[in-house]
Amino acid sequence: MSIRQKRLMRPSEHRTTGSKLCMVGIVACVLTFLGWAMPGSAAAQRTKDPSRKIFEQYCHRCHARSKPEGDFRVDHLSLNFTNKANRRTWLRVVEQIKSGTMPPAGEARPDDDETKALVNWIESQVAAAETSRNARQGRAVMRRLNQTEYMNTVRDLLHVDVDLDGVLPVDLAPGGFDTNVETLHFSSYLLDGYLAAADRVVDAAFASGQPPTRIKRRLDPKKEIATRRPDVYRHLDDGVAIFASDLASNTQIVFWKFGTRSRGEYRFRISAHAYQTDKAVLFHINGGTFNLGDPPFLIDHFETPPGKPTIIEFTAKLDAGKNIRLLVDTEIKPRELRRMGGAADYQGPGLVVQWVDVEGPLGDSWPPPSYRQLFGELPRERVSADPVQHEAVSRQPLADAEAILRKFTRRAFRRAVTDEDIKPYLERVRIQLDNGDSFQQAMRVGLKAVLVSPSFLFLRERIRPPDREALARGLAPPPTLDDFSLASRLSYFLWSSMPDDELLQLAEQGQLRRPATLHREVERMLHDAKATAFTENFAGQWLGLRELDATLPDRQLYPEYDELLRSSMVKEVYLFFEEVLKRDLSLTNFIASDFSMINQRLAEHYGIAGVQGLSFRKVALPVNSHRGGVMTMAAVLKVTANGTTTSPVVRGAWVLDHLLGAAPPRPPAGVEAVEPDIRGATTIRAQLAKHREVTSCAVCHARIDPPGFALENFDVIGGWREHYRSIGNGEPVTVAGRRMRYKHGPPVDASDVLPDGRRFHNIDEYKELLLADKDQLTRALAVKLLAYATGVPATTANRPQIEAIVAAVRRKKHGFRSLVHELVQSELFQSK
């Protein structure tokens, strides 16, 4: 804990921390008295140590001299396994030994028995040290709420939707989750952000001004400036026909006569129909500012059938100063339409728009729910010369302030509160009242102090008193979370937000940790709309979907990539994840499934016939589709490519890490990455074959390359390919009568051999090989869920508990929902 964090703590919190440290000391003394040796102590070092003999025989020649290879000396390795950095060094040794990287090929190597003995000894020493540490202080340390959790928490705490863009920095989690305690730092800069955020949150909750002006208006596209251009628009008796749209040339209907005046949710109704076609026509709505130089944002895609006008209704959350734009999604581009003579005589399909109704911001009452959440039935009055400003008033301000703070801090701190807990905040209110502030102004100071307190900003997990009987028997039970901390861990795991009243009530009654109660609560929470946070935040980070827009596919090589395909890619993954979770399907579906959740745009991209329309549905996959499972979903294939080329190394490493739980070691220093050739002169396989000739690379690439080669039939945007696309050598390509700018390059070879000698010829055969070890797939996903839920990656000491979870899920046919339940019921989840 930093000095600044300590300063934010109240005296009572310092005493609590001190008592915990005292308890840790007592436990350590008891363990020592009972004969439990601390790892790294003399007793631990007397354990048979095979490392010295093996290192002297096989490693000293290169790694025990003044200028050692890789700047690493085995003779400097410490036997003090209580040191975290030292444990990590030893585990890197294990990693090098297991992968076969060290000793290098051509050098003398220990036999299998020697290797096994060394690895087991290192891992046992590491596990013993970690187990001892966990018994003293737990796996997880105090961590702050990440940005998503903070925004969700203030939403549920005060019923406010506050724009905090630019106020709080985005929490980055390269290669992991944004719940990781090691990435959630705290600083004076961040504290300034939280102070500014608290101001905005309190302002929104107080709602001191008049209710926002509600807009209710019908917009006529004929009156918009854009539709006066006859080259792309045609005015009809019942509306405006639109045949082509393009952001690059600003060919879109911008509804300039509409603009939001305040942040909120707006309802839109559009009357439209397909024109000059017997098929549905697609269009999409973007939001934006009144400055066309600002980038727009997608609201959604829609489709309208031919014939009589159809009413399309939707709602959207918009900030103040925003408008909407309508763009039609047809095959023709505005430039092509102009070359053909414009819209007047064009006979192709288009969209006719009659009108657009807009209403908002939506809200049923004033003052809003946030005011009532804080002040209940306290009246509002004008307290200044400003006729717009109204504030809550109280005839007994201190008594009301105490009642408000007691109720508020219980929910904000996510636990029961005492008089000592609320005393410093009530004192702040009293001082402001004595200085002449109004009741609401004084409450603002107290509430803001709560919102920047460590008990709100941090997940400060408390533990239950240790089991004396276990201590008496010489056992070292892990620090178990108290019921309130368990409620928070559960709610931030599944909702990325604070516990609701039911969870807090069960925690207060001491009933939450009962297995049947926990099971029932997990089911209730997964059925709640807030569980979409689990899909978006866990699945989104596990599968790397947050990186989807990190690269933009080259338009020359992949002209078919568009916004509709992009948004459909993401929805497929989320809907598939939810389907597997909802129905407790086997988690092996993440590797290979006989269905997916797709719409027409994705079906066309995948070459699957018979799927019509924008709506997503569960579709049985044809046997020869080569799809099924997340590996072959377009979104995942895109995030593992760079926009121009694919790399078996990148994709292979992704599969090993994200799906198999066997992340490869980092490449040796000085080894350059292999860049695929898009000129068609050579293939990535030929390039990697040469790369594998480097001794220091060969062992790791034997593991990394196979899953990457298995995915080589999928291009940068997840489309199936038999040949690489080239901008140089190759055969010309024609699609739907159009000559493409790219060519057919060399043929794709997706075959390879696994390190254990098993061969495959394509992605379908590779999936079958992975399915042979369902336990490893379960183990890998359990470790990912544990890291996300607790903020701490699994360690060597956690293997027995992980294996218990795997065994339990195996008995339940590897159901994914069952895995979530088993994790929540586990000692790992319920311990600090």
PDB file of N, CA and C in Angstrom, residues 39-89:
ATOM      1  N   PRO A  39       9.718 -22.486   3.821  1.00  0.00           N
ATOM      2  CA  PRO A  39      10.564 -22.725   2.655  1.00  0.00           C
ATOM      3  C   PRO A  39      11.731 -21.747   2.644  1.00  0.00           C
ATOM      4  N   GLY A  40      12.882 -22.253   2.280  1.00  0.00           N
ATOM      5  CA  GLY A  40      14.058 -21.405   2.270  1.00  0.00           C
ATOM      6  C   GLY A  40      14.810 -21.460   3.592  1.00  0.00           C
ATOM      7  N   SER A  41      14.188 -22.063   4.634  1.00  0.00           N
ATOM      8  CA  SER A  41      14.855 -22.182   5.918  1.00  0.00           C
ATOM      9  C   SER A  41      15.841 -23.334   5.852  1.00  0.00           C
ATOM     10  N   ALA A  42      16.575 -23.528   6.954  1.00  0.00           N
ATOM     11  CA  ALA A  42      17.557 -24.612   6.988  1.00  0.00           C
ATOM     12  C   ALA A  42      16.887 -25.957   6.787  1.00  0.00           C
ATOM     13  N   ALA A  43      15.667 -26.105   7.390  1.00  0.00           N
ATOM     14  CA  ALA A  43      14.952 -27.373   7.239  1.00  0.00           C
ATOM     15  C   ALA A  43      14.614 -27.639   5.782  1.00  0.00           C
ATOM     16  N   ALA A  44      14.174 -26.576   5.086  1.00  0.00           N
ATOM     17  CA  ALA A  44      13.817 -26.753   3.676  1.00  0.00           C
ATOM     18  C   ALA A  44      15.051 -27.061   2.847  1.00  0.00           C
ATOM     19  N   GLN A  45      16.164 -26.426   3.141  1.00  0.00           N
ATOM     20  CA  GLN A  45      17.362 -26.623   2.339  1.00  0.00           C
ATOM     21  C   GLN A  45      17.990 -27.986   2.578  1.00  0.00           C
ATOM     22  N   ARG A  46      17.643 -28.634   3.731  1.00  0.00           N
ATOM     23  CA  ARG A  46      18.163 -29.985   3.985  1.00  0.00           C
ATOM     24  C   ARG A  46      17.483 -31.015   3.093  1.00  0.00           C
ATOM     25  N   THR A  47      16.299 -30.588   2.461  1.00  0.00           N
ATOM     26  CA  THR A  47      15.637 -31.485   1.532  1.00  0.00           C
ATOM     27  C   THR A  47      16.588 -31.802   0.385  1.00  0.00           C
ATOM     28  N   LYS A  48      16.571 -33.054  -0.067  1.00  0.00           N
ATOM     29  CA  LYS A  48      17.486 -33.469  -1.125  1.00  0.00           C
ATOM     30  C   LYS A  48      17.384 -32.527  -2.316  1.00  0.00           C
ATOM     31  N   ASP A  49      18.515 -31.913  -2.657  1.00  0.00           N
ATOM     32  CA  ASP A  49      18.562 -30.896  -3.715  1.00  0.00           C
ATOM     33  C   ASP A  49      19.360 -31.446  -4.889  1.00  0.00           C
ATOM     34  N   PRO A  50      18.655 -31.805  -5.998  1.00  0.00           N
ATOM     35  CA  PRO A  50      19.385 -32.349  -7.145  1.00  0.00           C
ATOM     36  C   PRO A  50      19.959 -31.280  -8.065  1.00  0.00           C
ATOM     37  N   SER A  51      19.650 -30.026  -7.793  1.00  0.00           N
ATOM     38  CA  SER A  51      20.015 -28.988  -8.750  1.00  0.00           C
ATOM     39  C   SER A  51      21.516 -28.793  -8.867  1.00  0.00           C
ATOM     40  N   ARG A  52      22.240 -28.827  -7.730  1.00  0.00           N
ATOM     41  CA  ARG A  52      23.668 -28.523  -7.775  1.00  0.00           C
ATOM     42  C   ARG A  52      24.412 -29.511  -8.660  1.00  0.00           C
ATOM     43  N   LYS A  53      24.121 -30.803  -8.488  1.00  0.00           N
ATOM     44  CA  LYS A  53      24.819 -31.818  -9.269  1.00  0.00           C
ATOM     45  C   LYS A  53      24.509 -31.675 -10.753  1.00  0.00           C
ATOM     46  N   ILE A  54      23.229 -31.466 -11.093  1.00  0.00           N
ATOM     47  CA  ILE A  54      22.828 -31.358 -12.503  1.00  0.00           C
ATOM     48  C   ILE A  54      23.395 -30.096 -13.128  1.00  0.00           C
ATOM     49  N   PHE A  55      23.336 -28.989 -12.396  1.00  0.00           N
ATOM     50  CA  PHE A  55      23.856 -27.733 -12.934  1.00  0.00           C
ATOM     51  C   PHE A  55      25.356 -27.821 -13.180  1.00  0.00           C
ATOM     52  N   GLU A  56      26.085 -28.427 -12.230  1.00  0.00           N
ATOM     53  CA  GLU A  56      27.535 -28.542 -12.399  1.00  0.00           C
ATOM     54  C   GLU A  56      27.882 -29.396 -13.611  1.00  0.00           C
ATOM     55  N   GLN A  57      27.091 -30.446 -13.830  1.00  0.00           N
ATOM     56  CA  GLN A  57      27.405 -31.380 -14.912  1.00  0.00           C
ATOM     57  C   GLN A  57      26.993 -30.866 -16.283  1.00  0.00           C
ATOM     58  N   TYR A  58      25.855 -30.147 -16.345  1.00  0.00           N
ATOM     59  CA  TYR A  58      25.298 -29.815 -17.654  1.00  0.00           C
ATOM     60  C   TYR A  58      25.234 -28.312 -17.968  1.00  0.00           C
ATOM     61  N   CYS A  59      25.369 -27.449 -16.969  1.00  0.00           N
ATOM     62  CA  CYS A  59      25.079 -26.028 -17.191  1.00  0.00           C
ATOM     63  C   CYS A  59      26.249 -25.084 -16.902  1.00  0.00           C
ATOM     64  N   HIS A  60      27.184 -25.511 -16.047  1.00  0.00           N
ATOM     65  CA  HIS A  60      28.220 -24.584 -15.586  1.00  0.00           C
ATOM     66  C   HIS A  60      29.110 -24.084 -16.709  1.00  0.00           C
ATOM     67  N   ARG A  61      29.332 -24.902 -17.724  1.00  0.00           N
ATOM     68  CA  ARG A  61      30.263 -24.488 -18.769  1.00  0.00           C
ATOM     69  C   ARG A  61      29.825 -23.190 -19.446  1.00  0.00           C
ATOM     70  N   CYS A  62      28.508 -22.987 -19.566  1.00  0.00           N
ATOM     71  CA  CYS A  62      28.005 -21.774 -20.225  1.00  0.00           C
ATOM     72  C   CYS A  62      27.418 -20.759 -19.251  1.00  0.00           C
ATOM     73  N   HIS A  63      26.948 -21.230 -18.093  1.00  0.00           N
ATOM     74  CA  HIS A  63      26.193 -20.344 -17.202  1.00  0.00           C
ATOM     75  C   HIS A  63      26.819 -20.230 -15.804  1.00  0.00           C
ATOM     76  N   ALA A  64      28.139 -20.409 -15.698  1.00  0.00           N
ATOM     77  CA  ALA A  64      28.790 -20.203 -14.399  1.00  0.00           C
ATOM     78  C   ALA A  64      30.181 -19.620 -14.621  1.00  0.00           C
ATOM     79  N   ARG A  65      30.230 -18.622 -15.466  1.00  0.00           N
ATOM     80  CA  ARG A  65      31.491 -17.956 -15.746  1.00  0.00           C
ATOM     81  C   ARG A  65      31.284 -16.453 -15.710  1.00  0.00           C
ATOM     82  N   SER A  66      32.344 -15.705 -15.852  1.00  0.00           N
ATOM     83  CA  SER A  66      32.249 -14.250 -15.687  1.00  0.00           C
ATOM     84  C   SER A  66      31.338 -13.609 -16.729  1.00  0.00           C
ATOM     85  N   LYS A  67      31.292 -14.142 -17.951  1.00  0.00           N
ATOM     86  CA  LYS A  67      30.396 -13.634 -18.986  1.00  0.00           C
ATOM     87  C   LYS A  67      29.498 -14.779 -19.456  1.00  0.00           C
ATOM     88  N   PRO A  68      28.470 -15.084 -18.669  1.00  0.00           N
ATOM     89  CA  PRO A  68      27.636 -16.248 -18.967  1.00  0.00           C
ATOM     90  C   PRO A  68      26.728 -16.015 -20.174  1.00  0.00           C
ATOM     91  N   GLU A  69      26.343 -17.106 -20.827  1.00  0.00           N
ATOM     92  CA  GLU A  69      25.403 -17.039 -21.940  1.00  0.00           C
ATOM     93  C   GLU A  69      24.064 -16.498 -21.437  1.00  0.00           C
ATOM     94  N   GLY A  70      23.483 -15.588 -22.202  1.00  0.00           N
ATOM     95  CA  GLY A  70      22.182 -15.045 -21.823  1.00  0.00           C
ATOM     96  C   GLY A  70      22.224 -14.217 -20.551  1.00  0.00           C
ATOM     97  N   ASP A  71      23.454 -13.886 -20.094  1.00  0.00           N
ATOM     98  CA  ASP A  71      23.605 -13.103 -18.861  1.00  0.00           C
ATOM     99  C   ASP A  71      22.893 -13.774 -17.691  1.00  0.00           C
ATOM    100  N   PHE A  72      22.981 -15.119 -17.647  1.00  0.00           N
ATOM    101  CA  PHE A  72      22.300 -15.870 -16.580  1.00  0.00           C
ATOM    102  C   PHE A  72      23.280 -16.866 -15.968  1.00  0.00           C
ATOM    103  N   ARG A  73      23.422 -16.824 -14.631  1.00  0.00           N
ATOM    104  CA  ARG A  73      24.351 -17.705 -13.930  1.00  0.00           C
ATOM    105  C   ARG A  73      23.578 -18.626 -12.996  1.00  0.00           C
ATOM    106  N   VAL A  74      23.684 -19.933 -13.238  1.00  0.00           N
ATOM    107  CA  VAL A  74      22.985 -20.893 -12.380  1.00  0.00           C
ATOM    108  C   VAL A  74      23.632 -20.976 -11.002  1.00  0.00           C
ATOM    109  N   ASP A  75      24.912 -20.671 -10.914  1.00  0.00           N
ATOM    110  CA  ASP A  75      25.573 -20.753  -9.605  1.00  0.00           C
ATOM    111  C   ASP A  75      25.197 -19.588  -8.699  1.00  0.00           C
ATOM    112  N   HIS A  76      24.457 -18.604  -9.227  1.00  0.00           N
ATOM    113  CA  HIS A  76      23.987 -17.488  -8.406  1.00  0.00           C
ATOM    114  C   HIS A  76      22.538 -17.656  -7.972  1.00  0.00           C
ATOM    115  N   LEU A  77      21.933 -18.780  -8.345  1.00  0.00           N
ATOM    116  CA  LEU A  77      20.554 -19.023  -7.928  1.00  0.00           C
ATOM    117  C   LEU A  77      20.479 -19.220  -6.422  1.00  0.00           C
ATOM    118  N   SER A  78      19.575 -18.511  -5.787  1.00  0.00           N
ATOM    119  CA  SER A  78      19.427 -18.600  -4.339  1.00  0.00           C
ATOM    120  C   SER A  78      18.444 -19.703  -3.968  1.00  0.00           C
ATOM    121  N   LEU A  79      18.666 -20.328  -2.822  1.00  0.00           N
ATOM    122  CA  LEU A  79      17.735 -21.330  -2.297  1.00  0.00           C
ATOM    123  C   LEU A  79      16.661 -20.701  -1.429  1.00  0.00           C
ATOM    124  N   ASN A  80      16.618 -19.385  -1.392  1.00  0.00           N
ATOM    125  CA  ASN A  80      15.594 -18.687  -0.611  1.00  0.00           C
ATOM    126  C   ASN A  80      14.320 -18.574  -1.443  1.00  0.00           C
ATOM    127  N   PHE A  81      13.453 -19.557  -1.347  1.00  0.00           N
ATOM    128  CA  PHE A  81      12.228 -19.578  -2.140  1.00  0.00           C
ATOM    129  C   PHE A  81      11.141 -18.681  -1.559  1.00  0.00           C
ATOM    130  N   THR A  82      11.394 -18.057  -0.436  1.00  0.00           N
ATOM    131  CA  THR A  82      10.419 -17.098   0.086  1.00  0.00           C
ATOM    132  C   THR A  82      10.428 -15.808  -0.713  1.00  0.00           C
ATOM    133  N   ASN A  83      11.504 -15.591  -1.495  1.00  0.00           N
ATOM    134  CA  ASN A  83      11.620 -14.390  -2.314  1.00  0.00           C
ATOM    135  C   ASN A  83      10.872 -14.598  -3.631  1.00  0.00           C
ATOM    136  N   LYS A  84       9.882 -13.738  -3.927  1.00  0.00           N
ATOM    137  CA  LYS A  84       9.036 -13.899  -5.113  1.00  0.00           C
ATOM    138  C   LYS A  84       9.847 -13.831  -6.396  1.00  0.00           C
ATOM    139  N   ALA A  85      10.747 -12.866  -6.486  1.00  0.00           N
ATOM    140  CA  ALA A  85      11.549 -12.732  -7.699  1.00  0.00           C
ATOM    141  C   ALA A  85      12.415 -13.972  -7.906  1.00  0.00           C
ATOM    142  N   ASN A  86      12.924 -14.531  -6.822  1.00  0.00           N
ATOM    143  CA  ASN A  86      13.749 -15.734  -6.926  1.00  0.00           C
ATOM    144  C   ASN A  86      12.912 -16.926  -7.391  1.00  0.00           C
ATOM    145  N   ARG A  87      11.673 -17.009  -6.881  1.00  0.00           N
ATOM    146  CA  ARG A  87      10.794 -18.091  -7.332  1.00  0.00           C
ATOM    147  C   ARG A  87      10.546 -17.999  -8.831  1.00  0.00           C
ATOM    148  N   ARG A  88      10.346 -16.791  -9.312  1.00  0.00           N
ATOM    149  CA  ARG A  88      10.105 -16.611 -10.747  1.00  0.00           C
ATOM    150  C   ARG A  88      11.314 -17.049 -11.560  1.00  0.00           C
ATOM    151  N   THR A  89      12.514 -16.768 -11.063  1.00  0.00           N
ATOM    152  CA  THR A  89      13.724 -17.180 -11.765  1.00  0.00           C
ATOM    153  C   THR A  89      13.806 -18.697 -11.849  1.00  0.00           C
TER     154      THR A  89
END
